[in-house]
């Protein structure tokens, strides 16, 4: 992003918008944050909805509409896909900084992602690979730049607001993941793989258009270099060169340690999904089946009510100036309501009470939405350790989640193709993984926005995602060997790998705390 970027305080108007015309705040933050919140929500809906189906579709028999691949083949494609999704942001961030501007990059990226999902919907092999490629390229333009705009909504004198803003933004990320996995996963498994992939396209198109027609709310934030010069945006002074160099070292260190986190965390879409499908007892009968249906309804409807409340607040604050953007958002939330109520009704009248394998993926998003306010309050009021300590804690808790899976899988014989392990172990694993994620991912995004010079902001977010690419690629490649390792050693040993490595990395990160503190030069 160019040095012509300015910042916005919570509740303040964007540059170029008069104070009289400034929209009200929501939860103490500018309405602009929630435009980003919902835009990111639809992108994550499409990504996680499709990701939940990818390995299941590839490994399903041709009789069941899949491609009949073995787990190793599917895991390798999953590795390349989820890895490349986080490699291209380094190029997307650079293009946005130097040529397109953040906002234009987001719109182009969103439409490319939508085109990719439409191509996946067709389900021929050429269109399927084309679709994956378009999603990868579109995400490269979309993901780093929307995260960068969030940071530009806050000033240096209100870093607490910035951290809280990123936590709320991260709730948008996980709201999209929750409903994407829930609805795309359900429709893909129970109705049609094509319809599951196609549903992701619909919401991505509407989400990109919602952002396009509402982007004026950001004022000069996110414009290209040429547009900023024309608008004469104020210049932000940068720190001294040696301070910038040290802070970049801190960014590189934070980013490097995310490799160990995502290497283990991203087993969710691969080996943990296979474990849920083949080795977890998902059948429910009698009272337990009815109880699950009631609980599933509550955990689905309550988050949707919260999102609807945020939509109403945003609508009343911005509809006069951005009516079309708001109407598109209303149609999106309305569509989610229709699909959700249809799904819940269909399940209540269905005698089959088995839990879909893809359903467990929503637990991460559910726990995050529930726990994020608690963690935000913890950091703000009771205990707010430094970034390296939070990172270390996140890695340790991630490892402990896999320790639960390792223990739960201890009774599975070597080479077994199926088993009936209790669902409690997957549930505990997702709970601990979510707690680890809250200590690491939103904190990392916030630190990059604090430490990076404005002219390199998009590029630094791209670098963050470059290391996420490495972690995702390693996750897919190692997850592809779940059957081989389980046969040669045991399923418990497989999960023990993801217990030891993150915990060791977390302890190292905490040991680097003092060195990191010096390099951050006053950034807490």
Coordinates of C-alpha atoms in Angstrom, one line a residue, residues 100-380:
X100 CA -4.4 -1.7 -8.4
X101 CA -5.0 -0.4 -4.9
X102 CA -6.5 -2.5 -2.2
X103 CA -10.1 -2.0 -3.0
X104 CA -9.9 -2.8 -6.7
X105 CA -7.8 -5.9 -5.9
X106 CA -10.6 -7.1 -3.6
X107 CA -13.3 -6.7 -6.2
X108 CA -11.3 -8.4 -9.0
X109 CA -10.3 -11.2 -6.6
X110 CA -13.8 -11.8 -5.4
X111 CA -15.2 -12.1 -8.9
X112 CA -12.4 -14.4 -9.9
X113 CA -13.2 -16.6 -6.9
X114 CA -16.8 -16.7 -7.9
X115 CA -15.9 -17.7 -11.5
X116 CA -13.8 -20.5 -10.0
X117 CA -16.7 -21.9 -8.0
X118 CA -18.9 -21.7 -11.1
X119 CA -16.3 -23.8 -12.9
X120 CA -16.2 -26.3 -10.1
X121 CA -20.0 -26.6 -10.3
X122 CA -19.6 -28.1 -13.8
X123 CA -17.6 -31.0 -12.3
X124 CA -15.7 -32.1 -15.5
X125 CA -12.0 -32.6 -14.9
X126 CA -10.9 -29.6 -17.0
X127 CA -13.4 -27.3 -15.4
X128 CA -12.6 -28.6 -12.0
X129 CA -8.9 -27.8 -12.3
X130 CA -9.7 -24.5 -13.9
X131 CA -12.0 -23.7 -11.0
X132 CA -9.3 -24.5 -8.4
X133 CA -6.9 -22.3 -10.3
X134 CA -9.3 -19.3 -10.4
X135 CA -10.0 -19.6 -6.7
X136 CA -6.2 -19.7 -6.0
X137 CA -5.6 -16.6 -8.1
X138 CA -8.6 -14.7 -6.8
X139 CA -7.8 -15.4 -3.2
X140 CA -4.3 -14.0 -3.8
X141 CA -5.9 -10.6 -4.8
X142 CA -8.6 -10.7 -2.2
X143 CA -7.3 -12.0 1.1
X144 CA -4.2 -9.9 2.0
X145 CA -5.8 -6.7 0.9
X146 CA -9.0 -6.9 2.9
X147 CA -7.0 -7.6 6.0
X148 CA -4.8 -4.6 5.2
X149 CA -7.8 -2.3 5.0
X150 CA -9.0 -3.4 8.5
X151 CA -5.7 -2.1 10.0
X152 CA -6.1 1.2 8.2
X153 CA -9.3 2.0 10.0
X154 CA -7.4 2.7 13.2
X155 CA -4.8 5.2 14.4
X156 CA -1.6 4.8 16.4
X157 CA -3.2 6.3 19.5
X158 CA -5.9 3.6 19.7
X159 CA -4.1 0.2 19.2
X160 CA -6.6 -1.4 21.6
X161 CA -9.3 -0.5 19.2
X162 CA -7.3 -2.1 16.4
X163 CA -6.9 -5.4 18.3
X164 CA -10.6 -5.5 19.1
X165 CA -11.4 -4.6 15.5
X166 CA -9.4 -7.5 14.2
X167 CA -11.1 -9.8 16.6
X168 CA -14.5 -8.7 15.3
X169 CA -13.2 -9.1 11.7
X170 CA -12.0 -12.6 12.6
X171 CA -15.5 -13.4 13.9
X172 CA -16.7 -12.5 10.3
X173 CA -14.1 -14.9 8.9
X174 CA -15.4 -17.7 11.1
X175 CA -19.0 -16.9 10.6
X176 CA -18.4 -17.5 6.9
X177 CA -16.5 -20.7 7.6
X178 CA -19.3 -21.9 9.9
X179 CA -22.1 -21.5 7.4
X180 CA -20.0 -22.5 4.4
X181 CA -19.1 -25.8 6.0
X182 CA -22.5 -26.3 7.4
X183 CA -24.6 -25.6 4.2
X184 CA -22.1 -26.5 1.4
X185 CA -21.0 -29.6 3.3
X186 CA -24.6 -30.7 3.9
X187 CA -25.8 -30.1 0.4
X188 CA -22.7 -31.6 -1.1
X189 CA -22.9 -34.8 1.0
X190 CA -26.7 -35.2 1.2
X191 CA -27.9 -33.7 -2.1
X192 CA -25.3 -33.2 -4.8
X193 CA -21.6 -32.4 -5.0
X194 CA -22.3 -29.9 -7.8
X195 CA -24.9 -28.0 -5.8
X196 CA -22.5 -27.8 -2.9
X197 CA -19.8 -26.2 -5.1
X198 CA -22.3 -24.0 -6.9
X199 CA -23.8 -22.6 -3.6
X200 CA -20.3 -21.2 -2.8
X201 CA -20.3 -19.3 -6.1
X202 CA -23.7 -17.6 -5.5
X203 CA -22.6 -16.0 -2.2
X204 CA -19.2 -15.0 -3.5
X205 CA -20.7 -13.1 -6.4
X206 CA -23.2 -11.3 -4.1
X207 CA -20.4 -10.6 -1.6
X208 CA -18.1 -9.0 -4.2
X209 CA -20.9 -6.8 -5.5
X210 CA -21.8 -5.8 -2.0
X211 CA -18.3 -4.5 -1.4
X212 CA -18.1 -2.8 -4.8
X213 CA -21.2 -0.8 -4.3
X214 CA -20.4 0.1 -0.7
X215 CA -16.7 0.9 -1.0
X216 CA -17.2 4.7 -0.8
X217 CA -17.5 4.3 2.9
X218 CA -13.7 3.9 3.1
X219 CA -13.0 7.4 1.8
X220 CA -9.4 7.5 0.5
X221 CA -8.5 4.2 2.3
X222 CA -7.5 1.5 -0.1
X223 CA -7.2 3.6 -3.3
X224 CA -4.4 3.0 -5.8
X225 CA -1.3 5.1 -5.8
X226 CA -2.6 7.2 -8.7
X227 CA -6.0 7.7 -7.2
X228 CA -4.5 8.7 -3.9
X229 CA -2.3 11.4 -5.6
X230 CA -5.4 12.8 -7.4
X231 CA -7.3 12.9 -4.1
X232 CA -4.3 14.4 -2.3
X233 CA -4.5 12.0 0.6
X234 CA -2.3 13.0 3.6
X235 CA 1.1 11.3 3.9
X236 CA 1.8 9.1 6.8
X237 CA 5.3 9.5 8.3
X238 CA 7.4 6.3 8.6
X239 CA 9.8 5.3 11.3
X240 CA 13.5 5.5 11.0
X241 CA 15.1 3.0 8.6
X242 CA 16.8 0.9 11.4
X243 CA 13.4 0.7 13.2
X244 CA 11.7 -0.5 10.1
X245 CA 14.4 -3.1 9.5
X246 CA 14.0 -4.5 13.1
X247 CA 10.2 -4.5 12.9
X248 CA 10.4 -6.4 9.6
X249 CA 12.5 -9.0 11.4
X250 CA 9.7 -9.3 13.9
X251 CA 7.2 -9.7 11.1
X252 CA 9.3 -12.4 9.5
X253 CA 9.7 -14.3 12.8
X254 CA 6.0 -14.2 13.6
X255 CA 5.2 -15.3 10.0
X256 CA 7.8 -18.2 10.2
X257 CA 6.2 -19.7 13.3
X258 CA 2.8 -19.7 11.7
X259 CA 4.2 -22.5 9.5
X260 CA 4.2 -24.9 12.5
X261 CA 0.7 -23.8 13.5
X262 CA -1.0 -24.3 10.1
X263 CA 1.0 -27.5 9.4
X264 CA -1.0 -29.0 12.2
X265 CA -4.2 -26.9 12.2
X266 CA -5.0 -27.5 8.6
X267 CA -5.3 -31.3 9.2
X268 CA -8.9 -30.3 9.7
X269 CA -9.8 -30.4 6.0
X270 CA -7.8 -33.6 5.3
X271 CA -6.8 -36.2 7.9
X272 CA -9.3 -35.0 10.5
X273 CA -12.1 -35.2 8.0
X274 CA -11.0 -38.8 7.0
X275 CA -10.8 -39.6 10.8
X276 CA -14.4 -38.3 11.2
X277 CA -15.7 -40.2 8.3
X278 CA -14.0 -43.6 8.8
X279 CA -13.0 -43.9 12.4
X280 CA -15.6 -41.9 14.4
X281 CA -18.9 -43.2 15.7
X282 CA -21.3 -40.7 14.1
X283 CA -24.5 -42.7 14.4
X284 CA -27.1 -41.4 16.8
X285 CA -30.3 -43.2 17.9
X286 CA -33.4 -42.4 19.9
X287 CA -33.0 -39.6 22.5
X288 CA -29.4 -38.9 21.5
X289 CA -30.4 -38.3 17.9
X290 CA -33.2 -35.9 18.9
X291 CA -30.9 -34.1 21.3
X292 CA -28.3 -33.6 18.5
X293 CA -30.9 -32.2 16.2
X294 CA -32.1 -29.7 18.8
X295 CA -28.5 -28.7 19.7
X296 CA -27.6 -28.4 16.0
X297 CA -30.6 -26.2 15.4
X298 CA -29.6 -23.9 18.3
X299 CA -25.9 -23.6 17.4
X300 CA -27.0 -22.7 13.8
X301 CA -29.9 -20.3 14.5
X302 CA -28.2 -18.3 17.4
X303 CA -25.2 -17.1 15.3
X304 CA -27.5 -16.3 12.4
X305 CA -29.6 -14.1 14.8
X306 CA -26.4 -12.3 15.8
X307 CA -25.5 -11.7 12.2
X308 CA -29.0 -10.5 11.4
X309 CA -28.7 -8.0 14.3
X310 CA -25.4 -6.7 12.9
X311 CA -26.9 -6.4 9.5
X312 CA -29.8 -4.3 10.8
X313 CA -27.4 -2.0 12.6
X314 CA -25.3 -1.6 9.5
X315 CA -28.4 -1.1 7.3
X316 CA -29.8 1.8 9.5
X317 CA -26.3 3.4 9.5
X318 CA -25.5 3.2 5.8
X319 CA -28.5 2.4 3.7
X320 CA -29.2 6.0 2.8
X321 CA -25.8 6.3 1.0
X322 CA -25.2 2.7 0.0
X323 CA -28.7 1.2 -0.5
X324 CA -27.7 -1.3 -3.3
X325 CA -24.8 -2.6 -1.2
X326 CA -27.2 -3.1 1.7
X327 CA -29.9 -4.7 -0.3
X328 CA -27.3 -7.3 -1.7
X329 CA -26.3 -8.0 1.9
X330 CA -29.9 -8.4 2.9
X331 CA -30.4 -10.9 0.1
X332 CA -27.3 -12.9 1.3
X333 CA -28.5 -13.1 4.9
X334 CA -32.0 -13.9 3.7
X335 CA -30.7 -16.7 1.5
X336 CA -28.8 -18.1 4.5
X337 CA -32.0 -18.1 6.6
X338 CA -33.9 -19.9 3.9
X339 CA -31.3 -22.6 3.4
X340 CA -30.7 -23.0 7.1
X341 CA -34.4 -23.5 7.9
X342 CA -34.8 -25.9 5.0
X343 CA -31.8 -28.0 6.2
X344 CA -33.0 -28.1 9.8
X345 CA -36.5 -29.0 8.8
X346 CA -35.2 -31.7 6.5
X347 CA -33.1 -33.2 9.3
X348 CA -35.9 -33.2 11.9
X349 CA -38.2 -35.2 9.6
X350 CA -35.4 -37.5 8.6
X351 CA -35.2 -40.7 10.6
X352 CA -31.4 -41.0 9.9
X353 CA -29.6 -39.3 12.7
X354 CA -26.0 -39.9 11.6
X355 CA -23.8 -36.8 11.8
X356 CA -22.2 -35.8 8.4
X357 CA -18.4 -36.1 8.4
X358 CA -18.1 -32.5 7.2
X359 CA -20.2 -31.3 10.2
X360 CA -17.2 -31.5 12.6
X361 CA -15.5 -28.7 10.7
X362 CA -18.1 -26.2 12.0
X363 CA -16.9 -26.7 15.6
X364 CA -13.9 -24.6 15.0
X365 CA -16.0 -21.6 13.8
X366 CA -18.6 -22.2 16.5
X367 CA -16.1 -22.3 19.3
X368 CA -14.4 -19.2 17.9
X369 CA -17.5 -17.1 17.8
X370 CA -18.3 -18.1 21.4
X371 CA -14.8 -17.7 22.8
X372 CA -13.6 -14.6 20.8
X373 CA -15.4 -12.1 23.1
X374 CA -14.0 -13.9 26.1
X375 CA -10.4 -13.8 24.8
X376 CA -10.9 -10.1 23.8
X377 CA -11.9 -9.3 27.4
X378 CA -9.1 -11.4 28.8
X379 CA -6.5 -9.6 26.8
X380 CA -8.1 -6.2 27.4

